[in-house]
């Protein structure tokens, strides 16, 4: 039931079971360009409905690699259908001779939103909010059935909806590309770092091709992302790639934190920068601590998010939730499920929420 609800958007668009090239309309509008190709705006048709999508043009895939490539993408698609905090992935198809990964198009990215802030920095409260949201997404990916490592977590890969809520994009795609030699070779300009991430956000083990990256790699990248939100620029800004690698791997340096940063938040970020992967906190530990910090910073009452405001309005308008036999929390959970909101974020008393 939860999955079927996620497959229908507010506009009534229903995700197709199989993505066909003839159902995808491409445009020339370039949304961005990453390590693995350019991303264009497009439109996906399904059952008479049209949905705006982002199309990542991956290049050609050799015949002998197609089956493994499509299987990996299918797995990631399943992940996107069951995880609330990750970008919706509609699938892959061949368009104009190139393999395309088709995703839901979101309003903006965390990187773009950061540029709009005063001084190009985010406040402590905003940074804590996104620490909670991004770590919640990592909990879903790390602890889910398929246990996905993002491997390229950075502000550009955190997408925002119309309410500025965060969703992780490109989760696991770098691994798929690395396993698909024909795509990897067609993007030789970034071959040196396509394997395990983007230099300013890479952990020590990510620079070593002999080591296997895991969940702890994402926690280092999360720390780098939070530093960028606080400082207004990427870690190691201005340094060439070789010097970044030398600083992290040889001198065992970590990205600098703002001198006036919140003590609790900075302490949490420093844990993410533990040199040994096993010494870093898990996604769930970061989520719990970040949520506690945010509650403490806000005082006794957490500010309502836009989605929570919608949830409360929905409860108010739906008289079926006023049945005498329905407990307060049952009403909240039913409304949360309808709106695809995690009811566990509602830390207040039931009576206060309903009021």
mmCIF file of C-alpha atoms in Angstrom:
data_model
loop_
_atom_site.group_PDB
_atom_site.id
_atom_site.type_symbol
_atom_site.label_atom_id
_atom_site.label_comp_id
_atom_site.label_asym_id
_atom_site.label_seq_id
_atom_site.Cartn_x
_atom_site.Cartn_y
_atom_site.Cartn_z
ATOM 1 C CA UNK A 1 0.000 0.000 0.000
ATOM 2 C CA UNK A 2 2.787 2.442 0.882
ATOM 3 C CA UNK A 3 4.533 1.745 -2.436
ATOM 4 C CA UNK A 4 1.360 2.145 -4.495
ATOM 5 C CA UNK A 5 0.702 5.509 -2.849
ATOM 6 C CA UNK A 6 4.208 6.673 -3.700
ATOM 7 C CA UNK A 7 3.739 5.765 -7.356
ATOM 8 C CA UNK A 8 1.010 8.393 -7.784
ATOM 9 C CA UNK A 9 1.998 12.066 -7.816
ATOM 10 C CA UNK A 10 -0.148 15.014 -6.783
ATOM 11 C CA UNK A 11 -0.949 15.652 -10.457
ATOM 12 C CA UNK A 12 -2.335 12.124 -10.853
ATOM 13 C CA UNK A 13 0.655 10.845 -12.830
ATOM 14 C CA UNK A 14 1.183 7.129 -12.226
ATOM 15 C CA UNK A 15 4.681 5.714 -12.627
ATOM 16 C CA UNK A 16 4.805 3.281 -15.578
ATOM 17 C CA UNK A 17 5.745 -0.335 -14.918
ATOM 18 C CA UNK A 18 8.141 -0.279 -17.867
ATOM 19 C CA UNK A 19 9.845 2.794 -19.274
ATOM 20 C CA UNK A 20 9.687 2.984 -23.085
ATOM 21 C CA UNK A 21 11.681 5.336 -25.273
ATOM 22 C CA UNK A 22 8.584 6.444 -27.201
ATOM 23 C CA UNK A 23 7.018 7.668 -23.927
ATOM 24 C CA UNK A 24 9.947 9.992 -23.251
ATOM 25 C CA UNK A 25 10.010 13.448 -24.826
ATOM 26 C CA UNK A 26 13.409 15.153 -24.698
ATOM 27 C CA UNK A 27 14.144 18.883 -24.696
ATOM 28 C CA UNK A 28 17.353 20.819 -25.298
ATOM 29 C CA UNK A 29 17.137 22.475 -21.871
ATOM 30 C CA UNK A 30 20.281 21.558 -19.934
ATOM 31 C CA UNK A 31 19.637 21.137 -16.206
ATOM 32 C CA UNK A 32 23.186 20.295 -15.269
ATOM 33 C CA UNK A 33 26.310 18.331 -16.028
ATOM 34 C CA UNK A 34 27.943 15.813 -13.729
ATOM 35 C CA UNK A 35 30.647 13.188 -13.767
ATOM 36 C CA UNK A 36 28.646 10.756 -15.853
ATOM 37 C CA UNK A 37 26.992 12.930 -18.475
ATOM 38 C CA UNK A 38 24.629 15.820 -19.040
ATOM 39 C CA UNK A 39 21.163 16.091 -17.516
ATOM 40 C CA UNK A 40 18.337 17.444 -19.669
ATOM 41 C CA UNK A 41 14.728 18.346 -18.962
ATOM 42 C CA UNK A 42 12.143 16.042 -20.455
ATOM 43 C CA UNK A 43 8.550 14.876 -20.228
ATOM 44 C CA UNK A 44 7.419 11.325 -19.454
ATOM 45 C CA UNK A 45 3.985 10.128 -20.601
ATOM 46 C CA UNK A 46 1.983 7.458 -18.787
ATOM 47 C CA UNK A 47 -1.718 6.661 -19.093
ATOM 48 C CA UNK A 48 -2.571 10.044 -20.548
ATOM 49 C CA UNK A 49 -0.645 12.004 -17.902
ATOM 50 C CA UNK A 50 2.561 14.001 -18.372
ATOM 51 C CA UNK A 51 5.307 14.350 -15.789
ATOM 52 C CA UNK A 52 8.337 16.654 -15.868
ATOM 53 C CA UNK A 53 11.498 14.593 -15.577
ATOM 54 C CA UNK A 54 15.263 14.975 -15.499
ATOM 55 C CA UNK A 55 17.079 12.755 -17.996
ATOM 56 C CA UNK A 56 20.700 11.778 -17.394
ATOM 57 C CA UNK A 57 22.305 10.942 -20.743
ATOM 58 C CA UNK A 58 24.793 8.193 -19.927
ATOM 59 C CA UNK A 59 26.171 7.343 -23.356
ATOM 60 C CA UNK A 60 26.153 3.982 -25.124
ATOM 61 C CA UNK A 61 26.325 0.669 -23.280
ATOM 62 C CA UNK A 62 28.055 -2.296 -24.917
ATOM 63 C CA UNK A 63 25.775 -5.220 -25.677
ATOM 64 C CA UNK A 64 27.549 -7.586 -23.298
ATOM 65 C CA UNK A 65 27.066 -5.141 -20.409
ATOM 66 C CA UNK A 66 23.432 -4.174 -20.969
ATOM 67 C CA UNK A 67 21.849 -6.915 -18.855
ATOM 68 C CA UNK A 68 23.969 -6.213 -15.755
ATOM 69 C CA UNK A 69 23.549 -2.447 -16.172
ATOM 70 C CA UNK A 70 19.764 -2.640 -16.474
ATOM 71 C CA UNK A 71 19.561 -5.035 -13.526
ATOM 72 C CA UNK A 72 21.442 -2.579 -11.292
ATOM 73 C CA UNK A 73 19.224 0.320 -12.379
ATOM 74 C CA UNK A 74 16.130 -1.814 -11.731
ATOM 75 C CA UNK A 75 17.363 -2.431 -8.191
ATOM 76 C CA UNK A 76 17.893 1.278 -7.607
ATOM 77 C CA UNK A 77 14.413 1.919 -8.981
ATOM 78 C CA UNK A 78 12.979 -0.431 -6.370
ATOM 79 C CA UNK A 79 14.894 1.492 -3.709
ATOM 80 C CA UNK A 80 13.437 4.793 -4.907
ATOM 81 C CA UNK A 81 9.908 3.379 -4.714
ATOM 82 C CA UNK A 82 10.236 2.377 -1.067
ATOM 83 C CA UNK A 83 12.429 5.134 0.405
ATOM 84 C CA UNK A 84 10.659 8.402 1.162
ATOM 85 C CA UNK A 85 13.794 10.561 1.185
ATOM 86 C CA UNK A 86 15.398 9.592 -2.112
ATOM 87 C CA UNK A 87 14.854 10.945 -5.608
ATOM 88 C CA UNK A 88 12.215 9.059 -7.618
ATOM 89 C CA UNK A 89 13.906 6.967 -10.302
ATOM 90 C CA UNK A 90 11.596 5.969 -13.163
ATOM 91 C CA UNK A 91 14.058 3.686 -14.939
ATOM 92 C CA UNK A 92 16.323 3.535 -17.969
ATOM 93 C CA UNK A 93 15.819 3.385 -21.723
ATOM 94 C CA UNK A 94 17.752 3.898 -24.952
ATOM 95 C CA UNK A 95 17.006 7.233 -26.616
ATOM 96 C CA UNK A 96 18.839 8.469 -29.708
ATOM 97 C CA UNK A 97 21.390 5.701 -29.302
ATOM 98 C CA UNK A 98 22.226 6.599 -25.697
ATOM 99 C CA UNK A 99 21.217 4.990 -22.438
ATOM 100 C CA UNK A 100 19.246 7.412 -20.313
ATOM 101 C CA UNK A 101 18.398 7.346 -16.627
ATOM 102 C CA UNK A 102 15.032 9.031 -16.106
ATOM 103 C CA UNK A 103 14.262 10.650 -12.755
ATOM 104 C CA UNK A 104 11.622 12.910 -11.303
ATOM 105 C CA UNK A 105 12.471 16.574 -11.802
ATOM 106 C CA UNK A 106 12.707 18.557 -8.579
ATOM 107 C CA UNK A 107 12.457 22.283 -7.971
ATOM 108 C CA UNK A 108 16.086 22.925 -7.047
ATOM 109 C CA UNK A 109 19.175 21.521 -5.350
ATOM 110 C CA UNK A 110 20.731 22.182 -1.975
ATOM 111 C CA UNK A 111 23.736 23.719 -3.765
ATOM 112 C CA UNK A 112 21.516 26.190 -5.642
ATOM 113 C CA UNK A 113 19.535 27.022 -2.499
ATOM 114 C CA UNK A 114 22.774 27.705 -0.634
ATOM 115 C CA UNK A 115 23.747 30.331 -3.207
ATOM 116 C CA UNK A 116 20.493 32.185 -2.493
ATOM 117 C CA UNK A 117 21.248 32.574 1.219
ATOM 118 C CA UNK A 118 22.670 35.773 2.774
ATOM 119 C CA UNK A 119 26.441 35.497 2.573
ATOM 120 C CA UNK A 120 25.906 32.191 0.717
ATOM 121 C CA UNK A 121 25.752 30.471 4.114
ATOM 122 C CA UNK A 122 23.006 28.702 6.021
ATOM 123 C CA UNK A 123 22.057 29.347 9.617
ATOM 124 C CA UNK A 124 22.705 26.815 12.358
ATOM 125 C CA UNK A 125 19.003 25.941 12.422
ATOM 126 C CA UNK A 126 18.844 25.385 8.667
ATOM 127 C CA UNK A 127 21.982 23.251 8.725
ATOM 128 C CA UNK A 128 20.578 21.155 11.573
ATOM 129 C CA UNK A 129 17.336 20.705 9.645
ATOM 130 C CA UNK A 130 19.185 19.388 6.604
ATOM 131 C CA UNK A 131 21.432 17.240 8.795
ATOM 132 C CA UNK A 132 18.261 15.545 10.048
ATOM 133 C CA UNK A 133 16.739 15.164 6.591
ATOM 134 C CA UNK A 134 19.863 13.892 4.818
ATOM 135 C CA UNK A 135 20.775 11.470 7.607
ATOM 136 C CA UNK A 136 17.176 10.179 7.540
ATOM 137 C CA UNK A 137 17.652 9.409 3.827
ATOM 138 C CA UNK A 138 20.926 7.630 4.584
ATOM 139 C CA UNK A 139 19.194 5.535 7.254
ATOM 140 C CA UNK A 140 16.695 4.383 4.615
ATOM 141 C CA UNK A 141 19.445 3.523 2.131
ATOM 142 C CA UNK A 142 21.931 1.957 4.557
ATOM 143 C CA UNK A 143 19.440 -0.056 6.596
ATOM 144 C CA UNK A 144 17.036 -0.995 3.800
ATOM 145 C CA UNK A 145 16.785 -4.330 2.030
ATOM 146 C CA UNK A 146 19.326 -3.438 -0.669
ATOM 147 C CA UNK A 147 21.749 -1.509 1.603
ATOM 148 C CA UNK A 148 22.816 1.179 -0.868
ATOM 149 C CA UNK A 149 25.940 3.339 -0.504
ATOM 150 C CA UNK A 150 25.447 6.771 -2.107
ATOM 151 C CA UNK A 151 29.183 7.157 -2.795
ATOM 152 C CA UNK A 152 28.855 10.696 -4.186
ATOM 153 C CA UNK A 153 26.996 12.661 -1.515
ATOM 154 C CA UNK A 154 27.323 16.440 -1.952
ATOM 155 C CA UNK A 155 24.984 19.472 -2.072
ATOM 156 C CA UNK A 156 24.533 19.141 -5.853
ATOM 157 C CA UNK A 157 23.101 15.653 -5.319
ATOM 158 C CA UNK A 158 20.618 16.728 -2.656
ATOM 159 C CA UNK A 159 17.463 17.831 -4.457
ATOM 160 C CA UNK A 160 14.743 20.036 -2.971
ATOM 161 C CA UNK A 161 11.015 20.025 -3.632
ATOM 162 C CA UNK A 162 8.709 23.046 -3.551
ATOM 163 C CA UNK A 163 8.766 22.964 0.263
ATOM 164 C CA UNK A 164 12.584 22.854 0.418
ATOM 165 C CA UNK A 165 12.441 19.258 1.641
ATOM 166 C CA UNK A 166 15.551 17.229 0.787
ATOM 167 C CA UNK A 167 15.838 14.089 -1.373
ATOM 168 C CA UNK A 168 19.036 12.244 -2.260
ATOM 169 C CA UNK A 169 19.843 11.825 -5.948
ATOM 170 C CA UNK A 170 22.472 9.696 -7.720
ATOM 171 C CA UNK A 171 22.356 7.145 -4.902
ATOM 172 C CA UNK A 172 24.424 4.160 -5.994
ATOM 173 C CA UNK A 173 24.655 5.328 -9.617
ATOM 174 C CA UNK A 174 28.420 5.861 -9.411
ATOM 175 C CA UNK A 175 28.795 2.170 -8.568
ATOM 176 C CA UNK A 176 26.688 1.195 -11.579
ATOM 177 C CA UNK A 177 28.779 3.369 -13.885
ATOM 178 C CA UNK A 178 32.020 2.031 -12.470
ATOM 179 C CA UNK A 179 30.832 -1.507 -13.214
ATOM 180 C CA UNK A 180 29.860 -0.534 -16.768
ATOM 181 C CA UNK A 181 33.162 0.004 -18.573
ATOM 182 C CA UNK A 182 31.665 1.347 -21.807
ATOM 183 C CA UNK A 183 29.967 4.237 -19.982
ATOM 184 C CA UNK A 184 32.955 4.908 -17.765
ATOM 185 C CA UNK A 185 35.304 5.142 -20.753
ATOM 186 C CA UNK A 186 32.954 7.523 -22.571
ATOM 187 C CA UNK A 187 33.374 9.957 -19.667
ATOM 188 C CA UNK A 188 37.165 9.948 -19.550
ATOM 189 C CA UNK A 189 37.348 13.598 -18.508
ATOM 190 C CA UNK A 190 36.364 12.527 -15.022
ATOM 191 C CA UNK A 191 37.775 9.031 -15.027
ATOM 192 C CA UNK A 192 40.158 9.748 -12.154
ATOM 193 C CA UNK A 193 37.403 10.435 -9.647
ATOM 194 C CA UNK A 194 34.347 8.847 -11.208
ATOM 195 C CA UNK A 195 34.920 5.692 -9.251
ATOM 196 C CA UNK A 196 34.327 6.817 -5.699
ATOM 197 C CA UNK A 197 33.009 10.362 -5.622
ATOM 198 C CA UNK A 198 33.986 14.010 -5.987
ATOM 199 C CA UNK A 199 37.357 15.072 -4.549
ATOM 200 C CA UNK A 200 36.311 17.719 -1.938
ATOM 201 C CA UNK A 201 33.803 15.278 -0.402
ATOM 202 C CA UNK A 202 35.825 12.066 -0.573
ATOM 203 C CA UNK A 203 36.909 10.110 2.491
ATOM 204 C CA UNK A 204 40.475 8.796 2.945
ATOM 205 C CA UNK A 205 39.526 5.275 1.846
ATOM 206 C CA UNK A 206 37.830 6.621 -1.285
ATOM 207 C CA UNK A 207 41.219 7.646 -2.685
ATOM 208 C CA UNK A 208 42.576 4.111 -2.332
ATOM 209 C CA UNK A 209 41.417 1.900 -5.205
ATOM 210 C CA UNK A 210 42.382 -1.197 -3.229
ATOM 211 C CA UNK A 211 39.856 -0.421 -0.487
ATOM 212 C CA UNK A 212 36.127 -1.051 -0.554
ATOM 213 C CA UNK A 213 33.994 1.938 0.320
ATOM 214 C CA UNK A 214 30.998 1.421 2.561
ATOM 215 C CA UNK A 215 28.407 3.222 4.642
ATOM 216 C CA UNK A 216 31.095 5.101 6.588
ATOM 217 C CA UNK A 217 32.187 6.755 3.331
ATOM 218 C CA UNK A 218 28.791 8.448 3.097
ATOM 219 C CA UNK A 219 29.162 9.741 6.659
ATOM 220 C CA UNK A 220 32.419 11.542 5.775
ATOM 221 C CA UNK A 221 30.688 13.068 2.746
ATOM 222 C CA UNK A 222 27.757 14.123 4.931
ATOM 223 C CA UNK A 223 30.202 15.945 7.214
ATOM 224 C CA UNK A 224 31.675 17.720 4.173
ATOM 225 C CA UNK A 225 28.200 18.694 2.997
ATOM 226 C CA UNK A 226 27.305 20.194 6.383
ATOM 227 C CA UNK A 227 30.603 22.104 6.462
ATOM 228 C CA UNK A 228 29.735 23.626 3.097
ATOM 229 C CA UNK A 229 26.319 24.740 4.367
ATOM 230 C CA UNK A 230 27.922 26.468 7.353
ATOM 231 C CA UNK A 231 30.956 27.915 5.559
ATOM 232 C CA UNK A 232 29.359 28.805 2.230
ATOM 233 C CA UNK A 233 31.996 27.045 0.148
ATOM 234 C CA UNK A 234 33.063 23.489 -0.548
ATOM 235 C CA UNK A 235 35.729 21.881 1.659
ATOM 236 C CA UNK A 236 39.270 22.444 0.414
ATOM 237 C CA UNK A 237 38.071 25.318 -1.779
ATOM 238 C CA UNK A 238 40.824 26.573 -4.080
ATOM 239 C CA UNK A 239 43.048 23.513 -3.712
ATOM 240 C CA UNK A 240 43.880 21.340 -6.738
ATOM 241 C CA UNK A 241 42.741 17.726 -6.636
ATOM 242 C CA UNK A 242 46.212 16.347 -6.018
ATOM 243 C CA UNK A 243 46.678 18.596 -2.992
ATOM 244 C CA UNK A 244 43.291 17.598 -1.579
ATOM 245 C CA UNK A 245 44.258 13.948 -1.810
ATOM 246 C CA UNK A 246 47.654 14.676 -0.234
ATOM 247 C CA UNK A 247 46.038 16.614 2.646
ATOM 248 C CA UNK A 248 43.471 13.912 3.405
ATOM 249 C CA UNK A 249 45.534 10.765 2.872
ATOM 250 C CA UNK A 250 49.074 11.759 3.847
ATOM 251 C CA UNK A 251 48.643 14.556 6.388
ATOM 252 C CA UNK A 252 45.319 13.164 7.634
ATOM 253 C CA UNK A 253 43.746 16.598 7.668
ATOM 254 C CA UNK A 254 40.010 17.202 7.828
ATOM 255 C CA UNK A 255 37.910 20.043 6.371
ATOM 256 C CA UNK A 256 38.008 23.215 8.462
ATOM 257 C CA UNK A 257 34.932 24.094 10.514
ATOM 258 C CA UNK A 258 33.751 27.691 11.082
ATOM 259 C CA UNK A 259 35.286 29.122 14.250
ATOM 260 C CA UNK A 260 31.884 30.443 15.334
ATOM 261 C CA UNK A 261 30.000 27.206 14.613
ATOM 262 C CA UNK A 262 27.519 25.671 17.037
ATOM 263 C CA UNK A 263 29.587 23.513 19.471
ATOM 264 C CA UNK A 264 27.234 20.539 19.393
ATOM 265 C CA UNK A 265 26.856 20.545 15.631
ATOM 266 C CA UNK A 266 30.596 20.956 15.070
ATOM 267 C CA UNK A 267 31.284 18.068 17.450
ATOM 268 C CA UNK A 268 28.909 15.862 15.471
ATOM 269 C CA UNK A 269 30.587 16.813 12.185
ATOM 270 C CA UNK A 270 34.030 16.061 13.646
ATOM 271 C CA UNK A 271 32.849 12.521 14.444
ATOM 272 C CA UNK A 272 32.042 12.092 10.752
ATOM 273 C CA UNK A 273 35.655 13.046 9.986
ATOM 274 C CA UNK A 274 37.192 10.202 11.992
ATOM 275 C CA UNK A 275 40.055 8.877 9.881
ATOM 276 C CA UNK A 276 39.168 5.216 10.371
ATOM 277 C CA UNK A 277 35.786 4.299 8.848
ATOM 278 C CA UNK A 278 34.790 2.150 11.818
ATOM 279 C CA UNK A 279 35.173 5.161 14.142
ATOM 280 C CA UNK A 280 32.566 7.249 12.316
ATOM 281 C CA UNK A 281 28.961 7.327 13.506
ATOM 282 C CA UNK A 282 26.263 5.477 11.618
ATOM 283 C CA UNK A 283 23.524 7.292 9.744
ATOM 284 C CA UNK A 284 21.058 6.481 12.502
ATOM 285 C CA UNK A 285 23.388 7.827 15.187
ATOM 286 C CA UNK A 286 23.797 11.078 13.246
ATOM 287 C CA UNK A 287 20.046 11.284 12.700
ATOM 288 C CA UNK A 288 19.283 10.829 16.392
ATOM 289 C CA UNK A 289 21.921 13.325 17.520
ATOM 290 C CA UNK A 290 21.051 15.918 14.866
ATOM 291 C CA UNK A 291 17.369 15.671 15.757
ATOM 292 C CA UNK A 292 18.206 16.107 19.440
ATOM 293 C CA UNK A 293 20.352 19.165 18.651
ATOM 294 C CA UNK A 294 17.578 20.684 16.545
ATOM 295 C CA UNK A 295 15.007 20.171 19.294
ATOM 296 C CA UNK A 296 17.365 21.679 21.839
ATOM 297 C CA UNK A 297 18.113 24.656 19.611
ATOM 298 C CA UNK A 298 14.410 25.335 19.022
ATOM 299 C CA UNK A 299 13.494 25.082 22.697
ATOM 300 C CA UNK A 300 10.413 23.233 23.853
ATOM 301 C CA UNK A 301 8.639 23.564 20.495
ATOM 302 C CA UNK A 302 9.977 22.602 17.080
ATOM 303 C CA UNK A 303 8.843 24.899 14.245
ATOM 304 C CA UNK A 304 6.398 23.273 11.857
ATOM 305 C CA UNK A 305 7.732 22.367 8.429
ATOM 306 C CA UNK A 306 5.664 23.075 5.331
ATOM 307 C CA UNK A 307 4.721 19.407 5.060
ATOM 308 C CA UNK A 308 3.623 19.290 8.681
ATOM 309 C CA UNK A 309 1.427 22.318 8.081
ATOM 310 C CA UNK A 310 -0.174 20.475 5.157
ATOM 311 C CA UNK A 311 -0.630 17.412 7.358
ATOM 312 C CA UNK A 312 -2.422 19.438 10.051
ATOM 313 C CA UNK A 313 -4.628 21.115 7.469
ATOM 314 C CA UNK A 314 -5.528 17.713 6.033
ATOM 315 C CA UNK A 315 -6.491 16.430 9.490
ATOM 316 C CA UNK A 316 -8.669 19.491 10.032
ATOM 317 C CA UNK A 317 -10.502 19.086 6.731
ATOM 318 C CA UNK A 318 -11.007 15.309 6.735
ATOM 319 C CA UNK A 319 -13.953 14.621 9.030
ATOM 320 C CA UNK A 320 -13.388 10.868 8.846
ATOM 321 C CA UNK A 321 -10.441 11.390 11.192
ATOM 322 C CA UNK A 322 -12.788 12.718 13.862
ATOM 323 C CA UNK A 323 -14.422 9.354 14.542
ATOM 324 C CA UNK A 324 -14.803 8.810 18.253
ATOM 325 C CA UNK A 325 -13.147 5.405 18.055
ATOM 326 C CA UNK A 326 -9.931 6.713 16.464
ATOM 327 C CA UNK A 327 -7.082 7.597 18.805
ATOM 328 C CA UNK A 328 -5.237 10.866 18.264
ATOM 329 C CA UNK A 329 -1.997 9.231 17.139
ATOM 330 C CA UNK A 330 -3.855 6.912 14.773
ATOM 331 C CA UNK A 331 -5.275 9.986 13.070
ATOM 332 C CA UNK A 332 -1.821 11.517 12.786
ATOM 333 C CA UNK A 333 -0.337 8.320 11.373
ATOM 334 C CA UNK A 334 -3.131 7.920 8.831
ATOM 335 C CA UNK A 335 -2.725 11.518 7.683
ATOM 336 C CA UNK A 336 1.056 11.106 7.555
ATOM 337 C CA UNK A 337 0.730 8.002 5.376
ATOM 338 C CA UNK A 338 -1.627 9.779 2.995
ATOM 339 C CA UNK A 339 0.848 12.667 2.613
ATOM 340 C CA UNK A 340 3.958 10.461 2.542
ATOM 341 C CA UNK A 341 5.313 12.137 5.677
ATOM 342 C CA UNK A 342 7.221 10.299 8.394
ATOM 343 C CA UNK A 343 4.947 10.618 11.430
ATOM 344 C CA UNK A 344 7.925 10.020 13.748
ATOM 345 C CA UNK A 345 9.099 13.578 13.098
ATOM 346 C CA UNK A 346 6.143 14.840 15.118
ATOM 347 C CA UNK A 347 7.799 15.075 18.513
ATOM 348 C CA UNK A 348 5.025 17.057 20.194
ATOM 349 C CA UNK A 349 2.144 15.727 22.268
ATOM 350 C CA UNK A 350 -0.845 14.338 20.365
ATOM 351 C CA UNK A 351 -3.200 16.969 21.661
ATOM 352 C CA UNK A 352 -0.892 19.795 20.591
ATOM 353 C CA UNK A 353 -0.490 18.350 17.096
ATOM 354 C CA UNK A 354 -4.223 17.941 16.598
ATOM 355 C CA UNK A 355 -4.968 21.379 18.022
#
